Amino acid sequence: MDQPTDPATSAASEGASSTGEPAAARVPSQPGSRASRERVAETRYRRYATNLRLWQRNRAWWQSDIGTGAKLRYYGDLIASYTRCARGRARRVRYLNRSFAYDNVATPLNLQTYPREVGRDVLGNLRPGFTPRNVLDIGGNLGQFAVTLRHFVPEAEVDVFEPNGLILPQLEANTAPLEGVRVWPYALAPRPVDEMFFDPGRSATGSLLADQVDSLGTPRRLAVRSVSDPSSVTGHQEYDLVKIDVAGYELEVLKCLGGMTVHYLYVEVSGLRGVYPHSELLMLMRRQFGDFRVVFQGRCDRRTVNYPLLLEFAG
């Protein structure tokens, strides 16, 4: 999901990473290009849109199906987390009754959107009586989706793929207490890839495509490992629910799922900056998984950067 800039990381991004490792190499920029001008215009629009997000997050938080007491307590947890952060202590927040580690100072605010997204947009649109017990989370980031899903479905087993090695310590810390959640440090790609692009301190903006990184500066390169078939490491060929959030790389990830049985597919579809026709994406879904019904779609128009889509497959 999109996240505002973390000013606390701007200085660190010029030298070493927060883990003490050398900073990743910069991607050469072309400031005079059309793509660069479009990115500047889009960034200005994003900054304006960010002013509305606090209200949107809080609305999503109060529309979720968690208890009123838990919702109220979270505001105190936010204050406590930011107080620790200001004192240079570990970035953690109490979320859904468990400690959640993060890299971006906006993450505790962004977490407010997940209970409604997972509880209502996804689980609330599955057919009556269907419970996802085997889930594939592609683009797991810090574990926001997996942790929230397990809050609503404690018995679900989740395979999480996340190639960004800089945030694996946080992801593993967030999911380690959850038995049945497995983390796989790989990108999914039909052809081998060895690097991804990201904005330091804003891990949710990373992508295997440099021009898809939501960066206010110049994105950095980071070495990654990839696999072309998730079942080669997970051992599973069938999933009740597959979630994909890979910042423009959806089409290529879907190619890696050929031959698998998928009952529900929840994907963050690229809009404004999409690198593929939506028709190609939908035709590939039908070709690989069969006929489907759209059971949820987020609001979108010509300016939408991305939007969620939930598909239910026959059989």
Coordinates of C-alpha atoms in Angstrom, one line a residue, residues 63-315:
Q63 CA -15.7 0.5 9.9
S64 CA -13.7 -2.6 10.8
D65 CA -15.1 -5.5 12.8
I66 CA -12.7 -5.3 15.7
G67 CA -14.1 -4.3 19.1
T68 CA -14.6 -0.7 20.2
G69 CA -12.3 -1.1 23.1
A70 CA -9.4 -2.3 20.9
K71 CA -10.0 0.6 18.5
L72 CA -9.8 3.1 21.3
R73 CA -6.7 1.5 22.9
Y74 CA -4.9 1.7 19.6
Y75 CA -4.7 5.5 19.8
G76 CA -2.8 5.2 23.0
D77 CA -0.6 2.6 21.4
L78 CA 0.1 5.0 18.5
I79 CA 1.2 7.7 20.9
A80 CA 3.4 5.3 22.9
S81 CA 5.0 4.0 19.7
Y82 CA 5.8 7.5 18.3
T83 CA 7.2 8.5 21.7
R84 CA 9.6 5.5 21.6
C85 CA 10.5 6.3 18.0
A86 CA 11.3 10.0 18.9
R87 CA 13.6 8.7 21.6
G88 CA 15.5 6.5 19.1
R89 CA 14.1 3.3 20.4
A90 CA 12.8 0.3 18.5
R91 CA 10.0 1.0 16.1
R92 CA 7.2 -1.2 17.4
V93 CA 3.5 -0.7 17.9
R94 CA 0.8 -2.8 19.7
Y95 CA -1.5 -4.0 16.9
L96 CA -4.3 -6.5 17.3
N97 CA -2.9 -7.6 20.7
R98 CA 0.6 -8.2 19.5
S99 CA 3.8 -6.3 19.0
F100 CA 4.4 -5.2 15.4
A101 CA 7.8 -4.0 14.1
Y102 CA 8.0 -1.5 11.3
D103 CA 10.4 0.6 9.3
N104 CA 8.3 3.6 8.1
V105 CA 6.9 6.0 10.7
A106 CA 3.7 6.0 8.7
T107 CA 3.1 2.3 9.2
P108 CA 1.2 2.5 12.5
L109 CA -1.3 4.8 10.8
N110 CA -1.5 2.6 7.7
L111 CA -2.2 -0.4 9.8
Q112 CA -5.6 1.2 10.6
T113 CA -6.8 0.3 7.1
Y114 CA -6.1 -3.4 7.3
P115 CA -8.8 -4.7 9.6
R116 CA -11.5 -3.4 7.3
E117 CA -9.7 -4.5 4.1
V118 CA -9.0 -8.0 5.3
G119 CA -12.1 -8.5 7.5
R120 CA -14.7 -6.9 5.2
D121 CA -13.4 -6.4 1.7
V122 CA -11.8 -9.9 1.5
L123 CA -13.3 -12.2 4.1
G124 CA -16.6 -10.5 4.0
N125 CA -17.0 -11.2 0.3
L126 CA -16.2 -15.0 0.3
R127 CA -19.1 -17.3 -0.2
P128 CA -21.0 -18.1 3.0
G129 CA -19.4 -20.8 5.0
F130 CA -16.1 -20.7 3.2
T131 CA -13.0 -20.1 5.4
P132 CA -9.6 -19.8 3.8
R133 CA -7.3 -22.2 5.6
N134 CA -4.4 -22.2 3.1
V135 CA -3.3 -18.8 2.0
L136 CA -0.5 -17.5 -0.3
D137 CA 0.7 -13.9 0.4
I138 CA 2.9 -12.6 -2.4
G139 CA 4.5 -9.3 -1.5
G140 CA 4.2 -9.7 2.2
N141 CA 6.1 -6.6 3.2
L142 CA 6.1 -6.4 7.0
G143 CA 3.4 -9.0 7.4
Q144 CA 0.4 -6.5 7.6
F145 CA -1.9 -8.8 5.6
A146 CA -0.8 -12.0 7.2
V147 CA -1.0 -10.8 10.7
T148 CA -4.4 -9.2 10.2
L149 CA -5.7 -12.3 8.4
R150 CA -4.6 -14.5 11.3
H151 CA -6.5 -12.3 13.7
F152 CA -9.7 -13.1 11.9
V153 CA -8.9 -16.7 10.9
P154 CA -6.5 -18.1 13.6
E155 CA -6.4 -21.5 12.0
A156 CA -5.2 -20.2 8.6
E157 CA -1.8 -21.4 7.3
V158 CA 0.0 -18.6 5.4
D159 CA 3.0 -18.8 3.0
V160 CA 4.5 -15.3 2.8
F161 CA 6.8 -14.3 -0.1
E162 CA 8.9 -11.1 0.5
P163 CA 12.2 -10.5 -1.4
N164 CA 13.4 -7.4 0.4
G165 CA 16.1 -8.6 2.7
L166 CA 16.3 -5.3 4.6
I167 CA 12.9 -5.8 6.2
L168 CA 13.0 -9.6 6.7
P169 CA 14.0 -9.1 10.4
Q170 CA 10.8 -7.1 11.0
L171 CA 8.6 -9.5 8.9
E172 CA 10.0 -12.5 10.7
A173 CA 9.5 -10.9 14.1
N174 CA 5.9 -10.0 13.3
T175 CA 5.0 -13.5 12.1
A176 CA 7.2 -15.7 14.3
P177 CA 4.6 -16.0 17.1
L178 CA 2.0 -17.2 14.6
E179 CA 2.3 -21.0 14.1
G180 CA 1.6 -21.9 10.6
V181 CA 2.9 -18.7 9.0
R182 CA 6.0 -19.4 6.9
V183 CA 8.2 -16.7 5.4
W184 CA 10.0 -17.3 2.0
P185 CA 12.7 -14.6 1.1
Y186 CA 12.2 -14.8 -2.6
A187 CA 10.7 -12.8 -5.4
L188 CA 8.3 -14.6 -7.8
A189 CA 9.4 -14.2 -11.4
P190 CA 9.0 -16.3 -14.5
R191 CA 12.6 -15.5 -15.4
P192 CA 15.5 -15.1 -12.9
V193 CA 15.8 -11.7 -11.4
D194 CA 18.6 -10.5 -9.1
E195 CA 17.5 -7.1 -8.0
M196 CA 14.6 -5.0 -6.9
F197 CA 14.1 -1.2 -6.5
F198 CA 13.0 0.6 -3.4
D199 CA 12.8 3.9 -1.5
P200 CA 14.9 3.5 1.8
G201 CA 12.7 3.5 4.9
R202 CA 9.5 3.1 2.8
S203 CA 9.6 -0.6 2.1
A204 CA 6.0 -0.9 0.9
T205 CA 7.0 1.2 -2.1
G206 CA 9.4 -1.4 -3.5
S207 CA 9.1 -3.1 -6.9
L208 CA 11.0 -5.4 -9.3
L209 CA 10.3 -2.6 -11.8
A210 CA 12.3 0.6 -11.3
D211 CA 9.6 2.9 -12.8
Q212 CA 6.9 1.5 -10.5
V213 CA 8.6 2.6 -7.3
D214 CA 6.7 5.3 -5.5
S215 CA 9.7 7.3 -4.6
L216 CA 10.1 11.1 -3.9
G217 CA 13.8 10.7 -4.7
T218 CA 15.9 8.3 -6.7
P219 CA 15.1 4.6 -6.0
R220 CA 17.9 2.3 -4.9
R221 CA 18.8 -1.2 -6.1
L222 CA 18.8 -4.2 -3.7
A223 CA 20.0 -7.7 -4.5
V224 CA 17.3 -10.4 -4.3
R225 CA 16.7 -14.0 -5.0
S226 CA 13.8 -15.3 -7.1
V227 CA 11.9 -18.5 -7.9
S228 CA 9.6 -19.2 -10.8
D229 CA 7.3 -21.7 -9.0
P230 CA 6.2 -21.1 -5.4
S231 CA 5.2 -24.7 -5.0
S232 CA 8.9 -25.6 -5.4
V233 CA 9.5 -24.2 -1.9
T234 CA 6.1 -24.4 -0.2
G235 CA 5.1 -27.8 -1.4
H236 CA 1.5 -26.6 -2.1
Q237 CA -0.3 -26.6 -5.4
E238 CA -3.7 -25.4 -4.1
Y239 CA -4.6 -22.3 -2.1
D240 CA -8.0 -21.1 -0.8
L241 CA -6.8 -17.5 -1.1
V242 CA -3.9 -15.9 -3.0
K243 CA -3.1 -12.3 -2.3
I244 CA -0.8 -10.3 -4.7
D245 CA 0.6 -6.8 -4.0
V246 CA 3.7 -6.4 -6.0
A247 CA 3.7 -2.8 -7.4
G248 CA 3.2 -3.3 -11.1
Y249 CA 4.6 -6.8 -11.4
E250 CA 1.2 -8.6 -11.1
L251 CA 1.2 -10.0 -14.6
E252 CA 4.6 -11.6 -14.2
V253 CA 3.8 -13.1 -10.8
L254 CA 0.6 -14.6 -12.2
K255 CA 2.7 -16.4 -14.8
C256 CA 4.4 -18.2 -11.9
L257 CA 1.1 -19.6 -10.7
G258 CA 0.3 -21.7 -13.8
G259 CA -1.0 -25.2 -12.9
M260 CA -2.0 -24.2 -9.4
T261 CA -5.6 -24.4 -8.1
V262 CA -6.8 -21.0 -6.7
H263 CA -10.2 -20.5 -5.2
Y264 CA -10.0 -16.8 -4.5
L265 CA -7.5 -14.3 -5.9
Y266 CA -7.1 -10.9 -4.2
V267 CA -4.8 -8.6 -6.2
E268 CA -3.7 -5.0 -6.1
V269 CA -4.1 -4.0 -9.7
S270 CA -1.9 -1.2 -11.2
G271 CA -3.9 1.6 -12.6
L272 CA -2.3 5.0 -13.6
R273 CA 1.2 3.6 -14.1
G274 CA 0.3 0.1 -15.2
V275 CA 2.7 -1.5 -17.6
Y276 CA 0.2 -4.0 -19.1
P277 CA -3.3 -3.8 -20.4
H278 CA -5.9 -4.9 -17.9
S279 CA -7.4 -7.2 -20.5
E280 CA -4.2 -9.2 -20.6
L281 CA -4.2 -9.6 -16.9
L282 CA -7.8 -10.8 -16.8
M283 CA -7.4 -13.2 -19.7
L284 CA -4.3 -14.7 -18.1
M285 CA -6.3 -15.2 -14.8
R286 CA -9.1 -17.0 -16.7
R287 CA -6.7 -19.1 -18.8
Q288 CA -4.8 -20.3 -15.7
F289 CA -7.5 -20.6 -13.1
G290 CA -10.8 -20.9 -15.0
D291 CA -14.0 -18.8 -15.1
F292 CA -14.4 -16.3 -12.3
R293 CA -16.8 -13.7 -10.8
V294 CA -15.7 -10.3 -9.5
V295 CA -16.9 -10.3 -5.9
F296 CA -15.2 -7.1 -4.8
Q297 CA -13.5 -4.2 -6.5
G298 CA -12.2 -1.0 -5.0
R299 CA -13.1 2.4 -6.4
C300 CA -11.0 3.4 -9.4
D301 CA -10.8 6.0 -12.2
R302 CA -8.2 7.3 -14.6
R303 CA -6.1 8.9 -11.8
T304 CA -6.1 5.8 -9.6
V305 CA -2.6 4.4 -9.0
N306 CA -3.8 1.0 -7.9
Y307 CA -7.0 -0.7 -6.8
P308 CA -8.0 -4.0 -5.1
L309 CA -9.8 -6.7 -7.0
L310 CA -11.1 -9.9 -5.5
L311 CA -12.1 -12.8 -7.8
E312 CA -13.9 -16.0 -7.1
F313 CA -13.1 -19.0 -9.3
A314 CA -15.6 -21.7 -10.3
G315 CA -15.1 -25.0 -8.6

